[in-house]
Amino acid sequence: MSHPGIKRSMKAQEELKKGKTKQRLVKDLSPSELEEFKAYDIDFSGRTSHLLFNERTGEIIIDDEIYTPTVIDKGDYFEVDVSSHTYKINISSGQMFLDGRLVEFSYVPSVPKLKRKRSGGGNFYEITAPLPGLIVGIHVKPGDEVNEGQKIITLEAMKMQNELVTERAGIVEKIVVQLNQQAETNQLLAVIKIEDT
Amino acid sequence: MIQKLLIANRGEIAIRVIRAAKALGIETLAIFAEQDKDSRHAKVADFSVSLGGGPASQNYLNISKILEIAKKHEVDAIHPGYGFLAESPEFARAVTEEGLKWVGPKAEVIKALGDKLTSREIAEKVGVPTTTGSKDPIGSDDEAKSVARDIGYPVIIKASYGGGGMGIRVVHSEAELIPAIEQTSRQALSAFGNAEVFIEKFIEKPRHIEIQFIADSQGNTIHLGERECSIQRRHQKLIEEAPSTAITQEEREHIGGLVVKLAKEVGYENAGTAEFLYKDGQFYFNEVNTRIQVEHPVTEMVTGKDLVLEQLKIADGKKLSWKQKDIEFRGHAIEMRINAEDPLQNFAPTFGTIKQLSLPGGPGVRFDSHIYAGYSIPRDYDSLLGKLITWGEDRKQSTARAYIAISELAIIGVPTNLPFHRVAIANKNFQQGNLHTNFIEENKIIPYIRIAYNRRVAALFATQYKTRKVFLPIREQSNWRRTALREVVRRL
């Protein structure tokens, strides 16, 4: 008799090899369903990744595949079913164990990255693309005065519209992208000259 | 009698040697590069000396600096470990000319066996089976074509002084032959300082089988059976085991006997490994590694012999402690190399600080490593963090222990190849012992790791979201992350 963990993994690997693994894909969702998803950044024991989550349905999108875990509170632990796999998750004294193995897991809602750069006579904020996407909205033009938190650019990424805002007040120095342009991760989109304080 | 040993290496192998030396009552001196001062090898030795910073050429590969330290601290022997200067005839010669004991074969032997054509010639002379191939380095295009035609395609182009999976190219037809030779030759010149290449028959999907042997200064030579190292990625071994599921006792004795003849032929002293490809009952000689190997623990586990301890005794002029009849395999052992590499990112090397470490244990479980919680992985060296080795009465038990141990081992803060091992060990073909050097690709190991990983992420996310507990990451946070986290907490 093989170890039960080995047996379980072996069976699942065989199913994948034979193409039996059926997973719902993002393309099965309608645009209105997609709009309900919010993006999160994940840190799983030091490995970082992203996912999309629909709070109403409990659906999670990772790598364009849809997972719908069911979580049952068993008192001492949680029993979680995902795609016919069952995991035991134990949370105690701030430590988390997944099937008996110590793990660390945290998530935060994805927010646009804002970079601050020093150059010439003033301070500048650079607004860059947090992930690859399409520029679908430019809400300011060079010379405009902007306030903290004001929308600058809308980036459609991972099938969602992300509003990129400035965290500092200032004057729009330049917009370096055009409407309907494709932006790569970390590509510079706009520069805000920060007001002297 | 060796009084004080300098270990010219770092990381887990330096610790392994230090442990063996301590068992013999030998004082130990570790050396370390500045960026490596937190490595545990520098802490467990009786003494440790800095080699300064900079690239390895200025420290771990700096022969004159190492010898200077050896003299200053009055050591009387040097163990080179593996990698770095372990197979440098120049270092071996310099050490002995300094009047120090060298834990390894003589410089001439390292040099002769380091040249792949010479070593193949020696192998053929004593009857060790080799692949058909060119006897000399390839001279002209016409010669290359006629040699390749005689051997039959596919053929493999190898750099005479290559190693570690570098300087190798497979050619399937005559049209690809000449460009492949030119490329390999160019690469060999820049990587190994020698452009010589030769042609051999290419064996498709072989097993990698190697024979451990050991000899003393009086010529007593024995072998310690085989290790199978077929689970490789780009010629880098990831999982090793002994005994191989493919090798019979008769084959073991036969090939082991031939390897002993080869070692005697060159006057080999100390531990070494003869590597072979193996297919359909045929062995094909590849090369001899004139040093202790990373995967030596699997042989130690199945034979019950301490190879590194024996290395030190042999360097001290002692007679080999064992006769051939004392070597017997008991049970089965597996080694999993734990690397700071992310199998989800095409095995790219990873760096950072290990924040938490939880180690497995129990009967038959051994972890040879230099890491600890709080250890920062330097960028300058190979990605090996340690080796998890399990033993069992049979392969079923050792693989079950391997699966449990690798599932228990938690290295938090830096992505590692742990998920790879968990998937590979549980694979049906691995469990059945159907191994070859294309195992990872043919068994869709990487796609499965990704799916299994995503499933776990989904399970953990759903659980945490349900419990609404925000576990603050321990790692350093960038400002925008901190802002976002505050946001989450406020909303809850």
XYZ file of C-alpha atoms in Angstrom:
689
model
C 0.000 0.000 0.000
C 1.341 3.372 -1.012
C 1.170 6.357 1.281
C -2.302 7.986 0.903
C -0.795 11.381 0.006
C 1.242 9.754 -2.753
C -1.837 7.911 -4.020
C -3.909 11.080 -4.147
C -1.235 13.052 -5.984
C -0.515 10.140 -8.326
C -4.165 9.876 -9.334
C -4.459 13.623 -9.976
C -1.236 13.628 -12.013
C -2.527 10.747 -14.137
C -5.792 12.596 -14.744
C -3.909 15.685 -15.919
C -1.709 13.562 -18.192
C -4.770 11.981 -19.791
C -6.428 15.388 -20.166
C -9.243 14.484 -17.775
C -8.752 17.519 -15.553
C -11.711 19.795 -16.258
C -11.457 23.280 -14.935
C -13.773 26.168 -15.770
C -11.958 28.887 -17.672
C -12.255 32.663 -17.651
C -13.644 32.607 -21.169
C -16.743 30.818 -19.813
C -17.648 34.002 -17.908
C -19.719 36.866 -19.313
C -18.336 40.436 -19.250
C -20.835 41.426 -16.557
C -19.753 38.480 -14.407
C -16.132 39.474 -14.867
C -16.826 42.972 -13.613
C -17.627 41.590 -10.187
C -14.039 40.341 -9.679
C -11.483 42.263 -7.668
C -7.721 41.787 -7.957
C -5.565 40.674 -5.026
C -1.816 40.298 -4.550
C -0.827 37.060 -2.861
C 2.236 36.104 -0.841
C 2.390 32.347 -0.211
C 5.480 31.489 1.856
C 7.559 34.028 -0.056
C 6.212 33.328 -3.559
C 4.145 36.208 -4.902
C 1.280 35.989 -7.403
C -2.098 37.506 -8.265
C -5.671 36.337 -8.282
C -9.141 37.703 -9.001
C -11.946 37.144 -6.525
C -15.712 37.465 -6.764
C -17.033 37.960 -3.255
C -20.657 37.217 -4.203
C -20.008 33.835 -5.864
C -16.786 32.887 -4.075
C -15.122 32.240 -7.442
C -11.363 32.720 -7.702
C -9.504 33.191 -10.973
C -5.862 32.116 -11.136
C -4.004 31.725 -14.446
C -7.315 32.109 -16.341
C -8.844 29.147 -14.516
C -11.776 29.395 -12.123
C -11.654 27.751 -8.703
C -14.625 27.682 -6.347
C -13.446 26.478 -2.935
C -15.901 25.522 -0.231
C -14.692 26.162 3.281
C -16.195 24.213 6.174
C -15.418 25.293 9.721
C -14.761 22.083 11.659
C -14.035 23.879 14.913
C -10.364 22.982 15.295
C -9.606 23.349 11.619
C -11.062 24.234 8.250
C -11.829 21.657 5.632
C -11.493 23.148 2.166
C -12.623 21.486 -1.050
C -11.153 22.760 -4.314
C -11.596 20.943 -7.638
C -12.236 17.583 -5.900
C -9.235 18.024 -3.600
C -9.626 18.361 0.152
C -7.217 20.374 2.265
C -7.033 20.706 6.021
C -6.114 24.188 7.144
C -5.246 24.843 10.741
C -4.790 28.321 12.161
C -3.411 28.612 15.661
C -1.351 31.204 17.520
C -0.806 33.176 14.337
C 0.662 30.191 12.515
C -1.000 28.437 9.656
C -0.685 24.801 8.690
C -1.786 23.364 5.363
C -2.111 19.585 5.610
C 0.316 19.698 8.535
C 2.916 21.864 6.811
C 3.766 25.312 8.136
C 2.810 27.943 5.570
C 2.587 31.688 5.462
C -0.156 33.304 3.447
C -1.269 36.879 3.057
C -3.269 38.885 0.561
C -3.808 42.547 -0.164
C -6.061 44.215 -2.743
C -3.957 45.161 -5.762
C -3.253 48.866 -5.835
C -1.359 50.771 -8.480
C 2.319 51.226 -7.862
C 3.434 54.805 -7.527
C 7.063 55.627 -7.854
C 8.734 58.720 -6.606
C 11.687 60.035 -8.489
C 14.011 62.901 -7.803
C 15.252 64.851 -10.804
C 16.241 68.373 -11.712
C 14.793 71.044 -9.523
C 11.650 69.342 -8.252
C 10.119 66.097 -7.103
C 8.151 63.953 -9.453
C 5.693 61.126 -9.107
C 5.797 58.586 -11.832
C 2.643 56.655 -12.524
C 3.498 53.274 -14.000
C 1.402 50.330 -15.120
C 1.079 47.834 -12.237
C 0.332 45.082 -14.743
C 0.083 44.784 -18.533
C -3.077 46.340 -19.942
C -4.848 48.700 -22.294
C -5.066 52.450 -21.682
C -8.829 53.094 -21.827
C -8.998 56.484 -20.137
C -6.806 59.568 -19.709
C -8.464 61.982 -17.332
C -5.995 64.892 -17.213
C -3.732 66.829 -19.564
C -0.305 68.393 -19.054
C -0.473 71.562 -16.994
C -3.573 70.460 -15.060
C -3.486 70.880 -11.348
C -4.310 67.596 -9.605
C -5.223 66.716 -6.049
C -4.187 63.764 -3.943
C -6.241 60.722 -4.920
C -7.345 62.145 -8.254
C -7.893 59.736 -11.159
C -5.174 60.103 -13.790
C -5.430 57.083 -16.060
C -7.711 54.088 -16.456
C -5.932 50.870 -17.351
C -7.874 47.818 -18.434
C -5.913 44.856 -17.144
C -6.867 41.292 -16.244
C -10.264 42.132 -17.752
C -10.861 44.867 -15.186
C -10.711 48.614 -15.227
C -8.057 49.870 -12.848
C -8.153 53.527 -11.878
C -4.632 54.804 -11.461
C -4.600 57.739 -9.078
C -1.919 60.108 -7.865
C -1.196 59.991 -4.165
C 0.339 63.444 -4.220
C -1.036 66.793 -5.330
C 0.803 68.650 -8.088
C 0.878 69.657 -11.726
C 0.690 67.112 -14.548
C 4.149 67.280 -16.123
C 3.470 64.910 -18.990
C 1.337 62.018 -20.184
C 3.508 59.573 -22.064
C 0.821 57.208 -23.397
C -2.149 57.516 -25.716
C -5.674 56.199 -25.561
C -6.003 52.549 -26.684
C -2.281 51.998 -26.306
C -1.054 48.701 -24.799
C 1.125 49.192 -21.701
C 3.622 46.726 -20.257
C 4.214 46.113 -16.543
C 6.091 49.029 -14.964
C 5.822 51.099 -18.145
C 5.813 54.825 -17.405
C 2.368 56.340 -18.057
C 2.357 59.816 -16.558
C 4.530 62.148 -14.510
C 3.219 64.524 -11.849
C 5.368 67.435 -10.653
C 4.830 67.621 -6.915
C 3.992 71.006 -5.417
C 6.625 72.349 -3.061
C 5.479 72.202 0.508
C 48.192 12.009 11.912
C 46.211 14.972 10.596
C 45.892 17.545 13.396
C 44.170 20.438 11.674
C 42.125 20.397 8.460
C 41.290 23.326 6.200
C 37.996 22.937 4.360
C 38.310 24.766 1.031
C 34.567 25.027 0.426
C 31.322 26.476 1.721
C 27.743 25.545 2.576
C 26.474 22.071 3.294
C 29.532 20.128 2.048
C 31.879 22.164 4.253
C 29.679 21.256 7.244
C 29.637 17.603 6.173
C 33.471 17.537 6.126
C 33.715 19.418 9.427
C 31.470 16.813 11.071
C 33.631 13.935 9.804
C 36.829 15.668 10.959
C 35.370 16.296 14.413
C 34.500 12.607 14.691
C 38.205 11.841 14.184
C 39.301 14.487 16.700
C 40.785 16.667 13.942
C 40.658 20.443 14.414
C 38.768 22.250 11.669
C 39.427 25.541 9.902
C 36.675 26.972 7.705
C 37.249 29.697 5.148
C 34.540 32.013 3.930
C 33.978 34.849 1.475
C 32.717 38.049 3.098
C 29.253 37.812 1.497
C 29.069 34.287 2.912
C 30.021 35.033 6.512
C 26.572 34.069 7.789
C 26.775 30.594 6.259
C 26.690 28.033 9.045
C 29.918 26.361 7.860
C 31.796 29.393 9.153
C 30.165 28.958 12.577
C 30.473 25.234 13.231
C 34.211 24.969 12.511
C 36.725 25.330 15.373
C 38.266 28.272 13.535
C 37.141 30.329 10.589
C 39.005 32.825 8.451
C 37.687 35.390 5.983
C 38.877 35.241 2.377
C 37.631 38.760 1.671
C 34.825 39.744 -0.683
C 34.481 39.908 -4.444
C 33.821 37.151 -6.956
C 34.806 33.530 -6.239
C 38.019 33.995 -8.259
C 39.229 36.243 -5.441
C 38.320 33.908 -2.604
C 37.036 30.321 -2.935
C 39.024 29.885 -6.187
C 42.082 31.812 -5.051
C 44.777 29.135 -4.631
C 47.526 31.388 -3.256
C 45.238 33.048 -0.720
C 43.957 29.690 0.553
C 47.503 28.314 0.867
C 48.607 31.447 2.684
C 45.846 30.919 5.260
C 46.769 27.231 5.511
C 50.386 28.108 6.331
C 49.543 30.907 8.705
C 47.152 28.730 10.688
C 49.391 25.664 10.539
C 46.916 23.239 9.045
C 48.338 19.973 7.754
C 45.611 18.861 5.326
C 43.062 20.327 2.897
C 39.676 18.892 1.865
C 38.299 20.556 -1.288
C 34.656 19.344 -1.104
C 32.956 19.428 -4.528
C 32.917 22.241 -7.093
C 35.298 25.206 -6.739
C 38.867 23.774 -6.684
C 37.911 20.123 -6.081
C 38.941 19.002 -9.554
C 41.805 21.422 -10.104
C 45.097 19.567 -10.681
C 46.906 22.876 -10.077
C 45.417 23.179 -6.602
C 46.092 19.522 -5.764
C 49.721 19.932 -6.853
C 50.190 23.234 -4.985
C 48.785 21.704 -1.787
C 51.134 18.711 -1.849
C 54.137 20.855 -2.852
C 53.419 22.916 0.266
C 53.894 19.677 2.218
C 50.199 19.402 3.086
C 47.989 16.349 2.769
C 45.465 16.538 -0.068
C 42.136 14.763 0.448
C 41.729 13.446 -3.088
C 43.562 11.731 -5.930
C 46.966 12.919 -7.166
C 47.138 15.929 -9.515
C 48.166 13.747 -12.524
C 45.167 11.478 -11.987
C 42.760 14.440 -11.772
C 44.249 15.801 -14.992
C 44.151 12.508 -16.912
C 40.557 11.732 -15.925
C 39.477 15.357 -16.401
C 40.152 15.059 -20.138
C 37.153 13.191 -21.514
C 39.014 11.630 -24.434
C 41.898 10.401 -22.265
C 39.528 9.036 -19.648
C 37.549 7.209 -22.323
C 40.753 5.737 -23.691
C 41.685 4.465 -20.213
C 38.152 3.097 -19.767
C 38.343 1.200 -23.053
C 41.764 -0.186 -22.159
C 40.439 -1.952 -19.038
C 37.241 -3.098 -20.750
C 34.783 -0.519 -19.379
C 32.039 -0.210 -22.036
C 31.883 3.159 -23.808
C 29.697 4.629 -26.520
C 31.106 4.457 -30.010
C 32.738 7.765 -30.812
C 35.697 9.612 -32.275
C 39.063 8.609 -30.820
C 40.564 12.086 -31.200
C 39.283 15.653 -31.197
C 37.539 16.484 -34.465
C 39.953 18.094 -36.946
C 38.085 18.813 -40.186
C 34.511 19.024 -41.434
C 35.031 15.984 -43.657
C 36.372 13.974 -40.750
C 33.384 15.019 -38.616
C 30.937 13.924 -41.312
C 32.552 10.560 -41.861
C 32.830 9.864 -38.102
C 29.180 10.809 -37.565
C 28.112 8.654 -40.516
C 30.035 5.660 -39.132
C 28.505 6.078 -35.670
C 24.994 6.706 -37.014
C 22.678 9.607 -36.122
C 21.649 10.924 -33.651
C 25.089 11.844 -32.348
C 26.216 14.099 -29.533
C 28.951 16.736 -29.751
C 30.911 17.142 -26.533
C 33.604 19.560 -25.431
C 36.719 17.618 -24.336
C 37.018 19.670 -21.171
C 33.308 20.380 -20.625
C 31.350 19.547 -17.513
C 28.233 20.204 -15.506
C 26.041 19.750 -18.572
C 27.785 22.543 -20.483
C 29.332 22.120 -23.898
C 27.003 19.363 -25.139
C 24.870 19.378 -28.285
C 22.669 16.692 -29.869
C 22.652 16.427 -33.656
C 19.966 14.486 -35.538
C 21.150 14.876 -39.138
C 24.207 15.742 -41.212
C 22.765 19.164 -42.095
C 22.959 20.242 -38.433
C 26.386 18.719 -37.826
C 28.922 21.369 -38.836
C 27.077 24.392 -37.301
C 26.669 22.396 -34.062
C 30.380 21.582 -33.950
C 31.267 25.237 -34.550
C 28.907 26.433 -31.806
C 30.056 23.851 -29.256
C 33.677 24.571 -30.046
C 33.212 28.319 -29.664
C 31.355 27.880 -26.394
C 33.976 25.452 -25.078
C 36.765 27.889 -25.856
C 35.128 30.692 -23.890
C 33.875 28.529 -21.006
C 36.721 26.020 -20.562
C 39.611 27.673 -22.420
C 39.861 24.788 -24.898
C 37.991 24.448 -28.182
C 38.446 20.669 -28.631
C 35.270 18.713 -29.317
C 34.513 15.093 -30.124
C 31.554 13.055 -31.389
C 29.748 10.190 -29.671
C 26.655 8.129 -30.289
C 23.645 9.783 -28.646
C 21.693 7.471 -26.355
C 18.052 8.534 -26.227
C 16.284 8.640 -22.864
C 18.920 6.718 -20.888
C 19.129 6.284 -17.162
C 22.013 7.964 -15.364
C 23.816 5.335 -13.271
C 27.052 5.992 -11.416
C 29.412 3.800 -9.418
C 31.014 4.999 -6.180
C 34.505 3.719 -5.562
C 37.239 4.352 -3.023
C 40.930 3.455 -2.873
C 43.719 3.849 -0.344
C 47.359 4.806 -0.937
C 48.384 1.123 -0.893
C 46.238 0.329 -3.910
C 43.353 -1.346 -2.066
C 40.332 -0.424 -4.161
C 36.645 -1.275 -3.776
C 33.336 -0.097 -5.199
C 30.200 0.743 -3.211
C 27.589 -0.034 -5.845
C 25.516 2.317 -7.900
C 23.424 5.434 -7.504
C 20.724 6.309 -10.001
C 20.466 10.034 -10.804
C 18.066 10.054 -13.764
C 15.806 12.821 -12.462
C 17.605 15.777 -13.986
C 16.802 19.117 -15.437
C 19.236 20.455 -18.036
C 21.805 17.878 -16.883
C 21.497 19.041 -13.261
C 20.580 16.212 -10.906
C 17.562 16.778 -8.645
C 16.762 13.354 -7.169
C 19.190 10.467 -6.600
C 18.659 7.003 -5.206
C 20.351 3.715 -4.399
C 19.917 0.974 -5.365
C 18.601 1.624 -8.876
C 15.401 -0.227 -9.778
C 17.058 -1.227 -13.061
C 20.302 -2.813 -11.879
C 20.618 -6.452 -10.833
C 23.174 -7.738 -8.338
C 25.079 -9.391 -11.226
C 25.235 -6.101 -13.164
C 26.314 -4.265 -10.001
C 29.173 -6.671 -9.367
C 30.194 -6.723 -13.016
C 30.299 -2.956 -13.628
C 31.657 -2.302 -10.119
C 34.511 -4.719 -10.828
C 35.351 -2.900 -14.062
C 35.350 0.464 -12.305
C 37.758 -0.907 -9.695
C 40.045 -1.994 -12.561
C 39.841 1.503 -14.044
C 40.735 3.102 -10.700
C 43.697 0.741 -10.232
C 44.896 1.401 -13.778
C 45.406 5.114 -13.027
C 46.673 4.643 -9.469
C 43.563 6.280 -8.021
C 43.601 7.214 -4.354
C 40.590 8.367 -2.273
C 36.886 8.580 -3.253
C 35.641 8.900 -6.827
C 32.632 8.233 -9.029
C 32.404 6.719 -12.494
C 29.334 7.964 -14.357
C 27.475 5.937 -16.961
C 24.466 6.181 -19.184
C 22.406 3.006 -19.050
C 19.858 1.689 -21.498
C 18.443 -1.756 -22.253
C 20.980 -3.545 -20.089
C 23.957 -1.678 -21.584
C 26.322 0.652 -19.725
C 28.012 3.522 -21.577
C 30.922 5.206 -19.788
C 30.564 8.976 -19.456
C 33.221 10.363 -17.091
C 34.951 10.018 -13.736
C 34.385 12.658 -11.051
C 37.591 12.811 -9.017
C 35.996 14.077 -5.794
C 33.239 13.426 -3.280
C 29.860 14.023 -4.917
C 26.784 15.931 -3.759
C 24.754 12.715 -3.715
C 27.229 10.576 -1.703
C 24.752 10.298 1.237
C 22.484 7.803 -0.559
C 25.414 5.386 -0.752
C 26.203 6.047 2.910
C 22.598 5.296 3.886
C 22.393 1.946 2.074
C 25.888 0.735 2.948
C 26.099 2.210 6.457
C 29.600 3.539 5.643
C 30.849 7.081 6.311
C 32.573 8.035 3.054
C 33.895 11.438 4.114
C 35.387 10.030 7.318
C 37.097 7.349 5.237
C 38.395 10.036 2.834
C 40.202 11.722 5.731
C 41.687 8.453 6.983
C 42.940 7.596 3.496
C 44.525 11.044 3.084
C 46.277 10.330 6.375
C 47.857 7.230 4.835
C 45.624 4.708 6.596
C 44.603 1.438 5.029
C 41.052 1.211 3.654
C 38.732 0.105 6.501
C 36.634 -2.181 4.296
C 37.086 -5.060 1.934
C 34.768 -5.588 -1.032
C 32.866 -8.283 0.884
C 32.066 -5.754 3.657
C 29.999 -3.684 1.222
C 26.391 -4.727 1.050
C 23.268 -2.751 0.219
C 20.667 -2.693 2.975
C 17.291 -1.152 2.118
C 16.849 1.829 -0.172
C 17.712 5.549 0.048
C 16.594 8.692 -1.809
C 18.109 12.158 -1.858
C 16.187 15.269 -2.843
C 18.253 18.362 -3.581
C 16.618 21.381 -1.996
C 17.422 24.369 -4.197
C 16.587 28.066 -4.027
C 14.946 27.778 -7.442
C 11.348 28.330 -8.430
C 9.912 25.491 -10.546
C 6.990 27.804 -11.380
C 9.397 30.320 -12.951
C 11.368 27.885 -15.102
C 13.618 27.056 -12.114
C 14.987 30.604 -11.929
C 17.265 31.106 -8.909
C 15.621 32.832 -5.942
C 17.136 34.963 -3.206
C 16.156 36.489 0.082
C 15.985 35.721 3.756
C 14.609 32.507 5.197
C 12.169 33.770 7.802
C 10.964 30.488 9.207
C 12.286 26.972 8.912
C 10.518 23.820 10.021
C 12.483 20.596 9.659
C 11.278 17.018 9.198
C 12.608 14.112 11.217
C 11.875 10.590 12.336
C 13.418 7.233 11.456
C 15.547 7.213 8.314
C 15.410 10.971 7.724
C 18.599 13.008 7.245
C 18.935 16.685 6.333
C 22.415 17.902 5.349
C 22.259 21.668 5.106
C 23.764 24.990 6.094
C 20.542 27.008 6.313
C 18.696 28.296 9.366
C 15.844 30.718 10.117
C 17.196 34.200 9.468
C 19.754 33.038 6.877
C 20.094 35.233 3.798
C 20.824 33.390 0.573
C 23.774 35.086 -1.132
C 23.525 35.670 -4.890
C 27.052 34.576 -5.641
C 26.845 30.784 -5.380
C 24.899 27.783 -6.608
C 21.344 27.423 -5.397
C 21.755 24.275 -3.254
C 20.266 24.881 0.208
C 20.549 21.339 1.435
C 19.806 17.701 0.807
C 16.918 15.785 2.298
C 17.753 12.096 2.385
C 15.452 9.283 3.478
C 16.126 5.611 4.025
C 13.694 2.709 4.185
C 13.789 -1.075 4.325
C 12.629 -1.016 0.729
C 11.902 1.581 -1.979
C 8.254 1.804 -1.011
C 9.167 2.781 2.530
C 11.946 5.201 1.554
C 9.705 6.993 -0.974
C 6.842 7.199 1.545
C 9.268 8.677 4.077
C 10.578 11.026 1.380
C 7.036 12.198 0.611
C 6.180 12.762 4.260
C 9.506 14.473 4.987
C 9.334 16.804 1.977
C 5.717 17.672 2.869
C 6.815 18.550 6.401
C 9.857 20.626 5.446
C 8.839 24.303 5.407
C 11.164 27.006 4.139
C 9.329 30.293 4.433
C 10.374 33.564 2.849
C 12.068 32.293 -0.294
C 10.525 30.182 -3.081
C 12.277 26.802 -3.353
C 11.917 23.634 -5.413
C 10.048 21.789 -2.613
C 6.827 21.570 -4.707
C 8.817 19.861 -7.470
C 9.923 17.056 -5.172
C 6.468 16.555 -3.714
C 5.036 16.064 -7.202
C 7.920 14.021 -8.652
C 8.050 11.544 -5.746
C 4.297 10.880 -6.041
C 4.397 10.460 -9.818
C 3.259 7.049 -11.033
C 6.338 6.442 -13.175
C 8.615 7.476 -10.322
C 6.774 5.163 -7.948
C 7.142 2.334 -10.463
C 10.811 3.125 -11.030
C 10.356 3.977 -14.709
C 13.061 6.627 -14.828
C 15.106 8.260 -17.571
C 16.735 11.631 -18.091
C 13.608 13.060 -19.817
C 11.388 12.150 -16.863
C 10.369 15.719 -15.935
C 9.206 16.698 -19.432
C 7.482 13.415 -20.304
C 5.489 13.228 -17.099
C 4.146 16.805 -17.203
C 5.639 17.454 -13.776
C 5.808 21.240 -14.158
C 2.195 21.757 -15.387
C 0.971 19.670 -12.465
C 3.029 21.676 -9.945
C 1.313 24.814 -11.247
C -2.191 23.387 -10.905
C -1.516 21.963 -7.442
C -0.050 25.293 -6.384
C -3.015 27.298 -7.689
C -5.440 24.968 -5.916
C -3.641 25.573 -2.628
C -3.639 29.339 -3.193
C -7.397 29.200 -3.810
C -7.937 27.097 -0.654
C -5.847 29.395 1.527
C -7.371 32.561 0.118
C -10.936 31.334 0.594
C -10.202 30.263 4.164
C -8.555 33.503 5.133
C -11.237 35.552 3.449
C -13.906 33.620 5.298
C -12.214 34.045 8.665
C -11.446 37.691 7.798
C -8.126 37.352 9.501
C -5.433 39.380 7.892
C -2.079 37.763 8.482
C 0.471 40.490 8.168
C 3.385 39.332 6.080
C 6.579 39.199 8.099
C 8.714 40.311 5.199
C 9.706 43.889 4.682
C 6.873 45.790 3.148
C 7.021 48.480 0.576
C 5.100 51.639 1.342
C 2.305 51.013 -1.067
C 1.729 47.561 0.378
C 1.575 48.957 3.874
C -0.963 51.538 2.769
C -3.043 48.857 1.122
C -2.906 46.670 4.222
C -4.044 49.509 6.445
C -6.868 49.966 4.025
C -7.934 46.337 4.399
C -7.776 46.446 8.168
C -9.821 49.654 8.259
C -12.501 48.175 6.033
C -12.789 45.118 8.255
